[in-house]
Amino acid sequence: FSDLYGKLSFNSASGSYINFFGFDYSDNVDFAGVANYGWKSRGLGSKFLLVPGASKTIIDGSFNFSNYAITREEASTKPSSSGIDGFNVDLRFTRFLNDLDKLKYGLEMNGFSTDFEIFNTLNRRIEQRENTSEVNAFVNYIKNFNKRLVLETRLRLQRYATLQENSLEPRLRLKYNINSRLRFKASAGVYSQNLMSASSDRDVVNL
């Protein structure tokens, strides 16, 4: 295996910062006489925080891109492969209403691309390529009652562009601090997810 990771950060006295990172991971395993597997994972991204001196609002955001690929080679069949590319962009604003309460809102965008290719026992190629994207906006209000009871209300609008579907997701979270060692939490809400996967129970490692 070979793992490489690098990060570069810039910080200011006001608390603002920006950093950049990247990674490259490679792994390989050989089951003698059975199969050979190889993994490759790469990515890069950036994260920042802006703290304006005369404003009650701070701004933070990030950008990330990654690629993951796996290949399988067997003596009885042709090589098979599976891969996924993804990116994420988000921009968030946090406004401090007073010493205890704050309002958060922002936008997020995600995108994925999958590439799947195998050969069956008849040496027939089976492949599937899919692309999907998501965009969402959210607003989050946090109310703090004397640092003991914290009430968080959240509303999220999710757009699944590929599926042409929208999802309105209200959420609620409650935290009650009994003392410094004991607290109770409760939450409820509407959640949704777009999930794509492919696996075989005969594989040592799932593609």
CSV table of C-alpha atoms in Angstrom, one decimal:
chain,number,residue,atom,x,y,z
A,1,PHE,CA,0.0,0.0,0.0
A,2,SER,CA,0.9,3.6,-0.4
A,3,ASP,CA,-0.8,6.5,1.5
A,4,LEU,CA,0.0,10.2,0.8
A,5,TYR,CA,-1.7,13.2,2.5
A,6,GLY,CA,-0.9,16.9,2.5
A,7,LYS,CA,-2.5,19.9,4.1
A,8,LEU,CA,-1.7,23.7,3.9
A,9,SER,CA,-3.4,26.2,6.3
A,10,PHE,CA,-3.5,30.0,6.6
A,11,ASN,CA,-4.8,31.6,9.8
A,12,SER,CA,-5.4,35.2,10.8
A,13,ALA,CA,-5.4,36.9,14.2
A,14,SER,CA,-9.2,37.5,13.9
A,15,GLY,CA,-10.0,33.8,13.8
A,16,SER,CA,-10.4,33.5,10.0
A,17,TYR,CA,-8.7,30.7,8.2
A,18,ILE,CA,-8.5,28.8,5.0
A,19,ASN,CA,-6.9,25.4,4.4
A,20,PHE,CA,-6.3,23.1,1.4
A,21,PHE,CA,-5.7,19.4,1.5
A,22,GLY,CA,-5.2,16.5,-0.8
A,23,PHE,CA,-4.6,12.7,-0.6
A,24,ASP,CA,-3.7,9.7,-2.7
A,25,TYR,CA,-4.2,6.2,-1.3
A,26,SER,CA,-3.3,3.0,-3.1
A,27,ASP,CA,-3.8,-0.6,-1.8
A,28,ASN,CA,-3.5,-4.0,-3.3
A,29,VAL,CA,-4.0,-7.6,-2.1
A,30,ASP,CA,-3.3,-10.8,-3.9
A,31,PHE,CA,-5.2,-14.0,-3.0
A,32,ALA,CA,-2.8,-16.5,-4.6
A,33,GLY,CA,-4.5,-18.5,-7.3
A,34,VAL,CA,-7.9,-16.9,-6.6
A,35,ALA,CA,-8.1,-13.2,-7.3
A,36,ASN,CA,-6.2,-9.9,-7.1
A,37,TYR,CA,-7.8,-6.7,-5.8
A,38,GLY,CA,-6.6,-3.2,-6.2
A,39,TRP,CA,-8.0,0.0,-4.6
A,40,LYS,CA,-7.3,3.6,-5.5
A,41,SER,CA,-8.6,6.6,-3.7
A,42,ARG,CA,-7.8,10.3,-4.5
A,43,GLY,CA,-9.2,13.6,-3.4
A,44,LEU,CA,-8.7,17.3,-2.7
A,45,GLY,CA,-10.6,20.1,-1.0
A,46,SER,CA,-10.6,23.3,0.8
A,47,LYS,CA,-12.3,24.7,3.9
A,48,PHE,CA,-12.6,28.3,5.1
A,49,LEU,CA,-14.0,30.5,7.9
A,50,LEU,CA,-14.5,34.3,7.7
A,51,VAL,CA,-14.9,36.2,11.0
A,52,PRO,CA,-15.8,39.9,10.1
A,53,GLY,CA,-14.7,42.2,12.9
A,54,ALA,CA,-17.8,44.4,13.0
A,55,SER,CA,-20.4,41.9,12.2
A,56,LYS,CA,-22.5,39.4,14.2
A,57,THR,CA,-22.4,36.9,11.3
A,58,ILE,CA,-19.6,34.5,10.5
A,59,ILE,CA,-19.3,32.7,7.2
A,60,ASP,CA,-17.8,29.2,6.6
A,61,GLY,CA,-17.8,26.8,3.7
A,62,SER,CA,-16.0,24.0,2.0
A,63,PHE,CA,-15.3,22.3,-1.3
A,64,ASN,CA,-14.4,18.6,-1.7
A,65,PHE,CA,-13.8,16.2,-4.5
A,66,SER,CA,-12.9,12.6,-4.3
A,67,ASN,CA,-12.5,9.5,-6.5
A,68,TYR,CA,-12.6,5.9,-5.5
A,69,ALA,CA,-12.0,2.9,-7.8
A,70,ILE,CA,-11.6,-0.8,-7.2
A,71,THR,CA,-10.5,-3.5,-9.7
A,72,ARG,CA,-10.7,-7.3,-9.4
A,73,GLU,CA,-8.7,-9.7,-11.6
A,74,GLU,CA,-9.5,-13.5,-11.6
A,75,ALA,CA,-8.0,-16.3,-13.7
A,76,SER,CA,-11.4,-17.5,-14.8
A,77,THR,CA,-13.0,-14.2,-15.9
A,78,LYS,CA,-12.0,-10.9,-17.3
A,79,PRO,CA,-11.2,-8.0,-14.9
A,80,SER,CA,-14.1,-6.2,-13.2
A,81,SER,CA,-14.1,-2.7,-11.9
A,82,SER,CA,-16.2,-0.3,-9.9
A,83,GLY,CA,-15.7,3.4,-9.2
A,84,ILE,CA,-17.4,6.5,-7.8
A,85,ASP,CA,-16.6,10.2,-8.2
A,86,GLY,CA,-18.2,12.8,-5.9
A,87,PHE,CA,-18.0,16.5,-5.0
A,88,ASN,CA,-19.5,18.6,-2.3
A,89,VAL,CA,-19.8,22.4,-2.1
A,90,ASP,CA,-21.4,24.2,0.9
A,91,LEU,CA,-21.8,27.7,2.2
A,92,ARG,CA,-23.1,28.5,5.7
A,93,PHE,CA,-23.9,31.6,7.6
A,94,THR,CA,-24.2,31.8,11.4
A,95,ARG,CA,-25.7,34.9,13.0
A,96,PHE,CA,-25.4,35.4,16.7
A,97,LEU,CA,-28.7,37.0,17.9
A,98,ASN,CA,-27.5,37.4,21.5
A,99,ASP,CA,-25.1,35.7,23.9
A,100,LEU,CA,-27.1,32.4,23.8
A,101,ASP,CA,-29.2,32.2,20.6
A,102,LYS,CA,-28.1,31.9,17.0
A,103,LEU,CA,-29.5,31.5,13.5
A,104,LYS,CA,-27.8,29.3,10.9
A,105,TYR,CA,-28.7,29.1,7.2
A,106,GLY,CA,-27.0,28.0,4.0
A,107,LEU,CA,-26.8,26.1,0.8
A,108,GLU,CA,-25.3,22.7,-0.1
A,109,MET,CA,-24.7,20.9,-3.4
A,110,ASN,CA,-23.6,17.3,-3.9
A,111,GLY,CA,-22.9,15.3,-7.1
A,112,PHE,CA,-22.0,11.7,-7.7
A,113,SER,CA,-21.0,9.6,-10.7
A,114,THR,CA,-20.7,5.8,-10.6
A,115,ASP,CA,-19.1,3.4,-13.0
A,116,PHE,CA,-19.8,-0.4,-12.7
A,117,GLU,CA,-18.4,-3.1,-15.0
A,118,ILE,CA,-18.3,-6.9,-14.5
A,119,PHE,CA,-18.1,-10.0,-16.6
A,120,ASN,CA,-20.4,-13.0,-15.8
A,121,THR,CA,-19.6,-16.7,-16.1
A,122,LEU,CA,-20.5,-16.6,-19.8
A,123,ASN,CA,-17.9,-13.8,-20.3
A,124,ARG,CA,-20.6,-11.3,-21.0
A,125,ARG,CA,-19.9,-7.7,-20.0
A,126,ILE,CA,-22.4,-6.0,-17.7
A,127,GLU,CA,-22.0,-2.3,-17.1
A,128,GLN,CA,-23.9,0.6,-15.6
A,129,ARG,CA,-23.1,4.2,-15.4
A,130,GLU,CA,-25.1,6.6,-13.3
A,131,ASN,CA,-25.0,10.3,-12.4
A,132,THR,CA,-26.9,12.1,-9.7
A,133,SER,CA,-26.9,15.5,-8.1
A,134,GLU,CA,-28.5,17.1,-5.1
A,135,VAL,CA,-29.1,20.7,-4.0
A,136,ASN,CA,-30.5,21.8,-0.6
A,137,ALA,CA,-31.1,24.9,1.5
A,138,PHE,CA,-31.6,24.9,5.2
A,139,VAL,CA,-32.3,27.3,8.1
A,140,ASN,CA,-31.6,26.4,11.7
A,141,TYR,CA,-32.6,28.3,14.8
A,142,ILE,CA,-31.0,27.5,18.2
A,143,LYS,CA,-32.7,28.8,21.3
A,144,ASN,CA,-30.9,28.5,24.6
A,145,PHE,CA,-32.9,28.8,27.8
A,146,ASN,CA,-30.4,29.8,30.6
A,147,LYS,CA,-27.8,27.3,29.3
A,148,ARG,CA,-29.9,24.4,30.7
A,149,LEU,CA,-32.5,23.8,28.0
A,150,VAL,CA,-31.5,24.0,24.3
A,151,LEU,CA,-34.2,23.9,21.6
A,152,GLU,CA,-33.1,23.5,18.0
A,153,THR,CA,-35.6,23.8,15.1
A,154,ARG,CA,-34.5,23.1,11.5
A,155,LEU,CA,-36.1,23.2,8.1
A,156,ARG,CA,-34.4,21.7,5.1
A,157,LEU,CA,-35.5,21.7,1.5
A,158,GLN,CA,-33.8,18.9,-0.5
A,159,ARG,CA,-33.8,18.8,-4.3
A,160,TYR,CA,-32.9,15.5,-6.0
A,161,ALA,CA,-32.3,16.8,-9.5
A,162,THR,CA,-31.8,13.5,-11.2
A,163,LEU,CA,-35.0,12.1,-9.8
A,164,GLN,CA,-36.9,15.3,-10.3
A,165,GLU,CA,-38.0,15.1,-6.6
A,166,ASN,CA,-38.3,17.6,-3.8
A,167,SER,CA,-38.3,16.8,-0.1
A,168,LEU,CA,-39.3,19.3,2.7
A,169,GLU,CA,-37.8,18.1,5.9
A,170,PRO,CA,-38.7,19.7,9.3
A,171,ARG,CA,-36.5,18.6,12.2
A,172,LEU,CA,-36.5,19.2,15.9
A,173,ARG,CA,-33.8,18.6,18.6
A,174,LEU,CA,-34.0,19.1,22.3
A,175,LYS,CA,-31.2,18.9,25.0
A,176,TYR,CA,-31.6,19.3,28.7
A,177,ASN,CA,-28.5,19.7,30.9
A,178,ILE,CA,-29.2,18.3,34.4
A,179,ASN,CA,-25.6,19.0,35.5
A,180,SER,CA,-22.1,18.9,34.1
A,181,ARG,CA,-22.1,15.1,34.0
A,182,LEU,CA,-25.8,14.3,33.0
A,183,ARG,CA,-27.9,15.5,30.1
A,184,PHE,CA,-30.8,14.2,28.1
A,185,LYS,CA,-31.3,14.5,24.4
A,186,ALA,CA,-34.2,13.9,22.1
A,187,SER,CA,-34.8,14.5,18.4
A,188,ALA,CA,-37.3,13.9,15.6
A,189,GLY,CA,-37.6,14.8,12.0
A,190,VAL,CA,-38.1,13.9,8.4
A,191,TYR,CA,-35.0,12.5,6.6
A,192,SER,CA,-34.4,11.3,3.0
A,193,GLN,CA,-31.5,9.8,1.1
A,194,ASN,CA,-30.7,8.8,-2.4
A,195,LEU,CA,-28.7,5.6,-2.3
A,196,MET,CA,-27.1,3.5,-5.1
A,197,SER,CA,-25.2,0.3,-4.4
A,198,ALA,CA,-24.3,-3.0,-6.0
A,199,SER,CA,-22.9,-6.1,-4.3
A,200,SER,CA,-22.7,-9.9,-4.5
A,201,ASP,CA,-22.6,-12.2,-1.5
A,202,ARG,CA,-20.1,-14.4,-3.4
A,203,ASP,CA,-17.4,-11.8,-3.5
A,204,VAL,CA,-14.7,-11.6,-0.9
A,205,VAL,CA,-14.7,-7.8,-1.4
A,206,ASN,CA,-17.8,-6.1,-2.6
A,207,LEU,CA,-17.5,-3.9,-5.7
